[in-house]
PDB file of C-alpha atoms in Angstrom:
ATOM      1  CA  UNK A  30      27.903  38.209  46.241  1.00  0.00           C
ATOM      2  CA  UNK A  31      26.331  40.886  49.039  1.00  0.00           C
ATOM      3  CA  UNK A  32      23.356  40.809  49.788  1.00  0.00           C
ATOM      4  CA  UNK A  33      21.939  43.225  47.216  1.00  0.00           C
ATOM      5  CA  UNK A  34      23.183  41.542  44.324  1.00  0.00           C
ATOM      6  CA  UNK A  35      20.938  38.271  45.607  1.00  0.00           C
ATOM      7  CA  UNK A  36      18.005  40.019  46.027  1.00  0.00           C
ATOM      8  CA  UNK A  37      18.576  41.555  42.300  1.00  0.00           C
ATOM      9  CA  UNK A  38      19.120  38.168  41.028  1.00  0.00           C
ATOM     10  CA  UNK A  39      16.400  36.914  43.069  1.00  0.00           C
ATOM     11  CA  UNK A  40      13.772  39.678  42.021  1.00  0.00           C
ATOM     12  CA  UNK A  41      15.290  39.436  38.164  1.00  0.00           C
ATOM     13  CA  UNK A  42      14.483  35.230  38.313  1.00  0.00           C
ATOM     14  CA  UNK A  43      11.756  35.217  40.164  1.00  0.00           C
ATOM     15  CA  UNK A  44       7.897  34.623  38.482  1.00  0.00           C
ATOM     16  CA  UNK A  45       6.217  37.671  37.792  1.00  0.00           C
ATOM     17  CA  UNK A  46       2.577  38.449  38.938  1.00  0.00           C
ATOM     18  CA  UNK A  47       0.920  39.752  35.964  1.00  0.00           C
ATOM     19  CA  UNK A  48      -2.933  41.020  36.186  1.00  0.00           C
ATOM     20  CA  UNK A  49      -4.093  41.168  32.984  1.00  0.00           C
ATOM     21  CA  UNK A  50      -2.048  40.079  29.386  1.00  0.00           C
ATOM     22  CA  UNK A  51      -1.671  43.449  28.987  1.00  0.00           C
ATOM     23  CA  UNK A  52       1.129  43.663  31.115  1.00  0.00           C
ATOM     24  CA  UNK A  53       3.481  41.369  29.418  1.00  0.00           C
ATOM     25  CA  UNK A  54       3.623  44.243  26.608  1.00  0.00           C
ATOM     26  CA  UNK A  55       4.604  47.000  29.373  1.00  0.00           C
ATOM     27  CA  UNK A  56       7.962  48.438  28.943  1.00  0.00           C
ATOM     28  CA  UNK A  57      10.122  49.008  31.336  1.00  0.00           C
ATOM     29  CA  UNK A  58      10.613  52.982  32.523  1.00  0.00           C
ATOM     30  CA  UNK A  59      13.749  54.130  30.990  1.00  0.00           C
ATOM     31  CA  UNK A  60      16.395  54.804  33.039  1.00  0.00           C
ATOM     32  CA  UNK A  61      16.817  58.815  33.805  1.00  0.00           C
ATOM     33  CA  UNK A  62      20.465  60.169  34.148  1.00  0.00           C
ATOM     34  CA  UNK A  63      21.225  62.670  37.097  1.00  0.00           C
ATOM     35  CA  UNK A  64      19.577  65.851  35.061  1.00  0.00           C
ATOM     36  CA  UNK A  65      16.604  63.637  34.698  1.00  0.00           C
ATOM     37  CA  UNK A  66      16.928  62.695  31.346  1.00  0.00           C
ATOM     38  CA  UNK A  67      16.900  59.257  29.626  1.00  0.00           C
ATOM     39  CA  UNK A  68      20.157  57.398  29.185  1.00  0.00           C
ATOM     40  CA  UNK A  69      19.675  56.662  25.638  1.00  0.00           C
ATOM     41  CA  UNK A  70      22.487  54.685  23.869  1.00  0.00           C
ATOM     42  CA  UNK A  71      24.740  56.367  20.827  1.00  0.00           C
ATOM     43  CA  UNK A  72      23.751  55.464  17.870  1.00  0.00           C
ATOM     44  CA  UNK A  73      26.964  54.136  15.939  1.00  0.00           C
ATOM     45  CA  UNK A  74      27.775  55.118  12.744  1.00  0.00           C
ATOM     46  CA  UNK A  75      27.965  52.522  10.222  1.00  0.00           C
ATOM     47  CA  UNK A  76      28.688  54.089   6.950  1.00  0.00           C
ATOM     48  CA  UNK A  77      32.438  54.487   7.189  1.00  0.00           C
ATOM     49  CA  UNK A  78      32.683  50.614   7.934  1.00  0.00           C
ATOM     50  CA  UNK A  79      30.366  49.379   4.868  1.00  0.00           C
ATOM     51  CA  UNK A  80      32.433  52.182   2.533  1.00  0.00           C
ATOM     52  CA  UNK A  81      35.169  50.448   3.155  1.00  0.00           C
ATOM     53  CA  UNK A  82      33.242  47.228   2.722  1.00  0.00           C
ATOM     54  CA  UNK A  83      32.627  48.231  -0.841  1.00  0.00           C
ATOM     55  CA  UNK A  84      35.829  50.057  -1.724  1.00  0.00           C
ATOM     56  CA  UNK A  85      37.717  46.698  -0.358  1.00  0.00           C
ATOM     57  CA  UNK A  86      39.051  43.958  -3.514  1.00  0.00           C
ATOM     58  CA  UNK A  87      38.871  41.466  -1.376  1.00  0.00           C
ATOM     59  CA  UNK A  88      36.378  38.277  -3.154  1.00  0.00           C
ATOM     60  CA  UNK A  89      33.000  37.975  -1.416  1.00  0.00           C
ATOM     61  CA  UNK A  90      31.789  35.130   0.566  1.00  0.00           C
ATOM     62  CA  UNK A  91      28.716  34.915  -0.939  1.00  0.00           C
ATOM     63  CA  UNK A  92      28.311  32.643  -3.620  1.00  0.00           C
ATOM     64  CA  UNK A  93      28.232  34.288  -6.935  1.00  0.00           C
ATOM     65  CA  UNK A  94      24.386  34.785  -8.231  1.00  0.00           C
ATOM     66  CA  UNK A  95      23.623  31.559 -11.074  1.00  0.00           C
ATOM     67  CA  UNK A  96      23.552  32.234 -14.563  1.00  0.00           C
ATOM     68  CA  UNK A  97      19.948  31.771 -15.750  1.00  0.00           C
ATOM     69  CA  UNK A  98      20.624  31.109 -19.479  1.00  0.00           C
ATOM     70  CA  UNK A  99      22.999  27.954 -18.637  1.00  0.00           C
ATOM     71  CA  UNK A 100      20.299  25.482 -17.199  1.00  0.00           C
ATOM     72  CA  UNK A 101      17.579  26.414 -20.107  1.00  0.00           C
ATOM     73  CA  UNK A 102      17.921  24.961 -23.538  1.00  0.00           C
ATOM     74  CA  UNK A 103      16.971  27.234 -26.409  1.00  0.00           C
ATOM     75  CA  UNK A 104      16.915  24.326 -29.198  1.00  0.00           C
ATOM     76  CA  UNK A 105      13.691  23.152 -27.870  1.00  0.00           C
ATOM     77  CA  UNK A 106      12.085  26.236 -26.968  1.00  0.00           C
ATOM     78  CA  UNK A 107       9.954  25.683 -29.984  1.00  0.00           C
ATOM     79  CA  UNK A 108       8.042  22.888 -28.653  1.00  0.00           C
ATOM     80  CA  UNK A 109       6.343  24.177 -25.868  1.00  0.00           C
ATOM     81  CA  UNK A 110       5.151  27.337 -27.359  1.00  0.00           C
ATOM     82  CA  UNK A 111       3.443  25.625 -30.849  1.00  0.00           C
ATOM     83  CA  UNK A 112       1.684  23.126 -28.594  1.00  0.00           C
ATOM     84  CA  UNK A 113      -0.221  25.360 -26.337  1.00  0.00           C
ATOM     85  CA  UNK A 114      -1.094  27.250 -29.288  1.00  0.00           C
ATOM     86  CA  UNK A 115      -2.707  24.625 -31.003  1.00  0.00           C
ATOM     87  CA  UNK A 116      -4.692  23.342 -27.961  1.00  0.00           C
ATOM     88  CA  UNK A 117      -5.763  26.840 -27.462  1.00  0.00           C
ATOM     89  CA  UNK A 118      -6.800  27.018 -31.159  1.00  0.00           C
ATOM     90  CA  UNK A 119      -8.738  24.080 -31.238  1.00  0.00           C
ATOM     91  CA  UNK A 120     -10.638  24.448 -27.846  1.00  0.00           C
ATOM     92  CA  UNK A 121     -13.725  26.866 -29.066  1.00  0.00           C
ATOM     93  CA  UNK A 122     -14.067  25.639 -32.731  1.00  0.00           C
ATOM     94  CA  UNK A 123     -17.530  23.905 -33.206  1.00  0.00           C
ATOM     95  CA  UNK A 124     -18.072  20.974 -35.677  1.00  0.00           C
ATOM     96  CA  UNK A 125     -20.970  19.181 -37.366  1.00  0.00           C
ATOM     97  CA  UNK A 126     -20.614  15.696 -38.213  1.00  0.00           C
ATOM     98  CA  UNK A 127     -23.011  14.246 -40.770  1.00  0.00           C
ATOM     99  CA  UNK A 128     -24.540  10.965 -39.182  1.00  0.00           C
ATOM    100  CA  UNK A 129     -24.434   8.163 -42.292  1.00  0.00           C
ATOM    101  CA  UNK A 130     -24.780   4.578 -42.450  1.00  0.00           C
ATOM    102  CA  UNK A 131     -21.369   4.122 -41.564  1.00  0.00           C
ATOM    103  CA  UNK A 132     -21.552   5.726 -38.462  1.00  0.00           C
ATOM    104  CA  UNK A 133     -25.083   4.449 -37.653  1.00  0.00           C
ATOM    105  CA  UNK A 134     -23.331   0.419 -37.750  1.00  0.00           C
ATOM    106  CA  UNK A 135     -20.514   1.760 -35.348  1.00  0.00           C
ATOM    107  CA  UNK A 136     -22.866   3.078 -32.888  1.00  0.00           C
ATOM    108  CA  UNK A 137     -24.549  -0.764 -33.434  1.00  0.00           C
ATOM    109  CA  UNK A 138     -20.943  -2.306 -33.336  1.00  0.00           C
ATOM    110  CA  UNK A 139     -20.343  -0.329 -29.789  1.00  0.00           C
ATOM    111  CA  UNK A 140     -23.696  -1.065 -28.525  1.00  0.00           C
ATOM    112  CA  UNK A 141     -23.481  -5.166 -28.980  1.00  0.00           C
ATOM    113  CA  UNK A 142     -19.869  -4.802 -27.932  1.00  0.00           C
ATOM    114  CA  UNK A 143     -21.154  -3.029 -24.562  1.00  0.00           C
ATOM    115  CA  UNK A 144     -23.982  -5.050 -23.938  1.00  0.00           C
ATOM    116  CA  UNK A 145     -21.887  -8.490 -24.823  1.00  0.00           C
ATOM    117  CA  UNK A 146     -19.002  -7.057 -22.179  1.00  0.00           C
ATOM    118  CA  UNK A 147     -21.487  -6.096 -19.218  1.00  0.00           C
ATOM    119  CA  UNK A 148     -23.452  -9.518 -19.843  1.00  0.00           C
ATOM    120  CA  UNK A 149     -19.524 -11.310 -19.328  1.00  0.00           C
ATOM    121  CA  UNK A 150     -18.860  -9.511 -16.405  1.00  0.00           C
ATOM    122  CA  UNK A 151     -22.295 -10.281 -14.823  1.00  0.00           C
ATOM    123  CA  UNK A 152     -21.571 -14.133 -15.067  1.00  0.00           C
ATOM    124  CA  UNK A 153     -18.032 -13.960 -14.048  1.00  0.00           C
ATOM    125  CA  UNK A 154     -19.763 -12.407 -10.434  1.00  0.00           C
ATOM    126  CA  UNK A 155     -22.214 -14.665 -10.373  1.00  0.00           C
ATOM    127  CA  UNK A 156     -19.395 -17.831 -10.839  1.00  0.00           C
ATOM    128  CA  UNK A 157     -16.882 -16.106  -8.447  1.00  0.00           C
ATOM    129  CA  UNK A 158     -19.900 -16.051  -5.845  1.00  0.00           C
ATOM    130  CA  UNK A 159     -20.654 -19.548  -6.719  1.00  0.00           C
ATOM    131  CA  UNK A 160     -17.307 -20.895  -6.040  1.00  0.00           C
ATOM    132  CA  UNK A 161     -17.025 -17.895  -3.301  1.00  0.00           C
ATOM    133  CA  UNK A 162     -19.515 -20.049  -1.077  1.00  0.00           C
ATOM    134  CA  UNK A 163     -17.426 -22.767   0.606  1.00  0.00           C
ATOM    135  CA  UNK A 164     -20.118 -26.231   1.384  1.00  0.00           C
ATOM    136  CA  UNK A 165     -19.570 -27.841   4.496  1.00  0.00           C
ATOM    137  CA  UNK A 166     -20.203 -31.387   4.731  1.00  0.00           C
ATOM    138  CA  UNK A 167     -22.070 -33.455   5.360  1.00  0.00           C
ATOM    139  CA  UNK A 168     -24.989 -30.156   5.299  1.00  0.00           C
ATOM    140  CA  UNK A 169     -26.974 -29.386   2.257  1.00  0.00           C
ATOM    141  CA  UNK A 170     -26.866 -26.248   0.792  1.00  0.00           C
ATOM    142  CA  UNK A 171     -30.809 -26.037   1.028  1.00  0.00           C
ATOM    143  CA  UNK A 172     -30.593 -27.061   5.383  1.00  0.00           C
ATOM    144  CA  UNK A 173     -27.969 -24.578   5.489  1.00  0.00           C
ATOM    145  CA  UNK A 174     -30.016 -21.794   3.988  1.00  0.00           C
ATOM    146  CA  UNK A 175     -32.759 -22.912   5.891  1.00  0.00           C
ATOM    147  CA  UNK A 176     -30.599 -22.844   9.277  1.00  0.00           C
ATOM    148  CA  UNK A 177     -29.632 -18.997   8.130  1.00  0.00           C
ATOM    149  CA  UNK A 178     -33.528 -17.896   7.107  1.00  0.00           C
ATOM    150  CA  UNK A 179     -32.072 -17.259   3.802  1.00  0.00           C
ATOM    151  CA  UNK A 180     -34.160 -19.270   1.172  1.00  0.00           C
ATOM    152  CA  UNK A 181     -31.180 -21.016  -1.883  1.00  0.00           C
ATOM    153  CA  UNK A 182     -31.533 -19.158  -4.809  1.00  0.00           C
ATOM    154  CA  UNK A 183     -32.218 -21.436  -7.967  1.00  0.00           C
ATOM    155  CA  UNK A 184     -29.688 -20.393 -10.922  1.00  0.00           C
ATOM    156  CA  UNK A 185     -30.656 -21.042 -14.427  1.00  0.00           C
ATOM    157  CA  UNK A 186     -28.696 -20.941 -17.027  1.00  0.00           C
ATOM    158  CA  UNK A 187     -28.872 -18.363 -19.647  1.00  0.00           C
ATOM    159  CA  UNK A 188     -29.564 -19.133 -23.707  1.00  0.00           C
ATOM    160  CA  UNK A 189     -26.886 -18.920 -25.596  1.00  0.00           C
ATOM    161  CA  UNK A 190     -25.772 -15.603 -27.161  1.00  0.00           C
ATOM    162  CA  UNK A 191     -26.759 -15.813 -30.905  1.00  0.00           C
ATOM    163  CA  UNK A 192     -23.209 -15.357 -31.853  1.00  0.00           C
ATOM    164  CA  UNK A 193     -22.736 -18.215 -30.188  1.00  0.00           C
ATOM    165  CA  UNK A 194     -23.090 -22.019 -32.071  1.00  0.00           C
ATOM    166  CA  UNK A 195     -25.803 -24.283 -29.982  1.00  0.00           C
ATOM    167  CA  UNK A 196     -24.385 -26.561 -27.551  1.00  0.00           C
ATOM    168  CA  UNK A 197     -25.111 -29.710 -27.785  1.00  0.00           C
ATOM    169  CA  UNK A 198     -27.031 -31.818 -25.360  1.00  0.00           C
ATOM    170  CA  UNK A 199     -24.992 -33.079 -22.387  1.00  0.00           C
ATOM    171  CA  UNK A 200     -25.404 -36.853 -21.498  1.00  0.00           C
ATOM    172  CA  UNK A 201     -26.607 -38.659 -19.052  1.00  0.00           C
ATOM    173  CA  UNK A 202     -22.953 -38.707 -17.845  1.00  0.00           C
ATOM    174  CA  UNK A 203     -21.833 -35.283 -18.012  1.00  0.00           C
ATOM    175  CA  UNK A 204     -25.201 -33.998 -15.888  1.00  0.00           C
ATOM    176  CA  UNK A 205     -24.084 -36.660 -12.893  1.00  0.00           C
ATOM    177  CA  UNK A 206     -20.703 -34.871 -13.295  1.00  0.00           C
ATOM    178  CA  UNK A 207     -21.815 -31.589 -13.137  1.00  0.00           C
ATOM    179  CA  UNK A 208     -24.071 -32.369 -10.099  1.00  0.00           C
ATOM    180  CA  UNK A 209     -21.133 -33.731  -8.369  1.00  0.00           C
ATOM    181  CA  UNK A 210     -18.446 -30.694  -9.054  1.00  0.00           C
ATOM    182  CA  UNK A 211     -21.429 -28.121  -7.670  1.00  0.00           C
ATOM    183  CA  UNK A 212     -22.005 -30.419  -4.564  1.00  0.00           C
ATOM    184  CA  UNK A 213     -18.309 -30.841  -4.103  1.00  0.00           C
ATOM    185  CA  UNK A 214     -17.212 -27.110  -4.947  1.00  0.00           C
TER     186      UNK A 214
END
């Protein structure tokens, strides 16, 4: 390569100082012929080439477009359409119900079922943080909560639910067992 050529390469590769961002959008000046006009490029004519394109029998590459109707089936058309309809006819319609007796003991039946269900899950927490509560020993649960500034809190156990039948009264026994499985567990 002469010398020319290297500084063309040189001046093509090398970085550009650009003052503002404007100047990466300049375009070049066109190049001017010897009358002074611009060099422009002929345009080629295309139209002969895709005539014969479309005139030719030859199969196309492209894959042919997909049949719509094959992947849908028509026997259960039916069940889509009849579904929305009746959702969309039942949405605004407006009905009074006449509050009997009947009604008035499920609304008790739900209630006592509610109330029976939240009072069951309130003891299961209050076991599972019983048994939660690991002792260590040889320390009593009352120096413990002393030694933490948090005062034992004294449990009592709830009456019976009047579904319930009474319990009867534990022994003598049965208390010293109970004292030992909460001191133990």
């Amino acid at each position: 390569m002469d010398e020319e050529e290297l500084k063309e390469q040189e001046q093509k590769y090398t970085r550009r100082q650009l003052g503002s961002n404007a100047d990466r959008y300049v375009e070049p000046e066109p190049e001017l012929d010897s009358e002074g006009e611009e060099v422009v490029e002929p345009e080629v004519d295309l139209s002969a080439f895709l005539e014969r394109q479309r005139l030719s029998p030859q199969p196309s590459s492209a894959p042919p477009p997909p049949d719509e109707d094959d992947d849908i089936d028509h026997s259960l058309a039916h069940i889509g359409r009849n579904a929305l309809h009746d959702a969309h006819s039942k949405k605004g319609r407006v009905q009074n119900i006449e509050w009997d007796a009947a009604l008035e003991e499920m609304s008790r039946e739900k209630a006592a079922a509610e109330a029976t269900r939240d009072l069951k899950d309130r003891f299961r927490s209050q076991t599972a943080k019983q048994r939660g509560r690991a002792t260590s020993r040889g320390v009593s649960s009352v120096a413990r909560g002393a030694r933490h500034g948090v005062a034992e809190r004294a449990y009592v156990e709830a009456p019976p639910l009047p579904t319930d039948a009474p319990r009867p009264e534990k022994g003598e026994k049965a208390n010293m067992q109970d004292f030992l499985d909460d001191l133990l567990g």
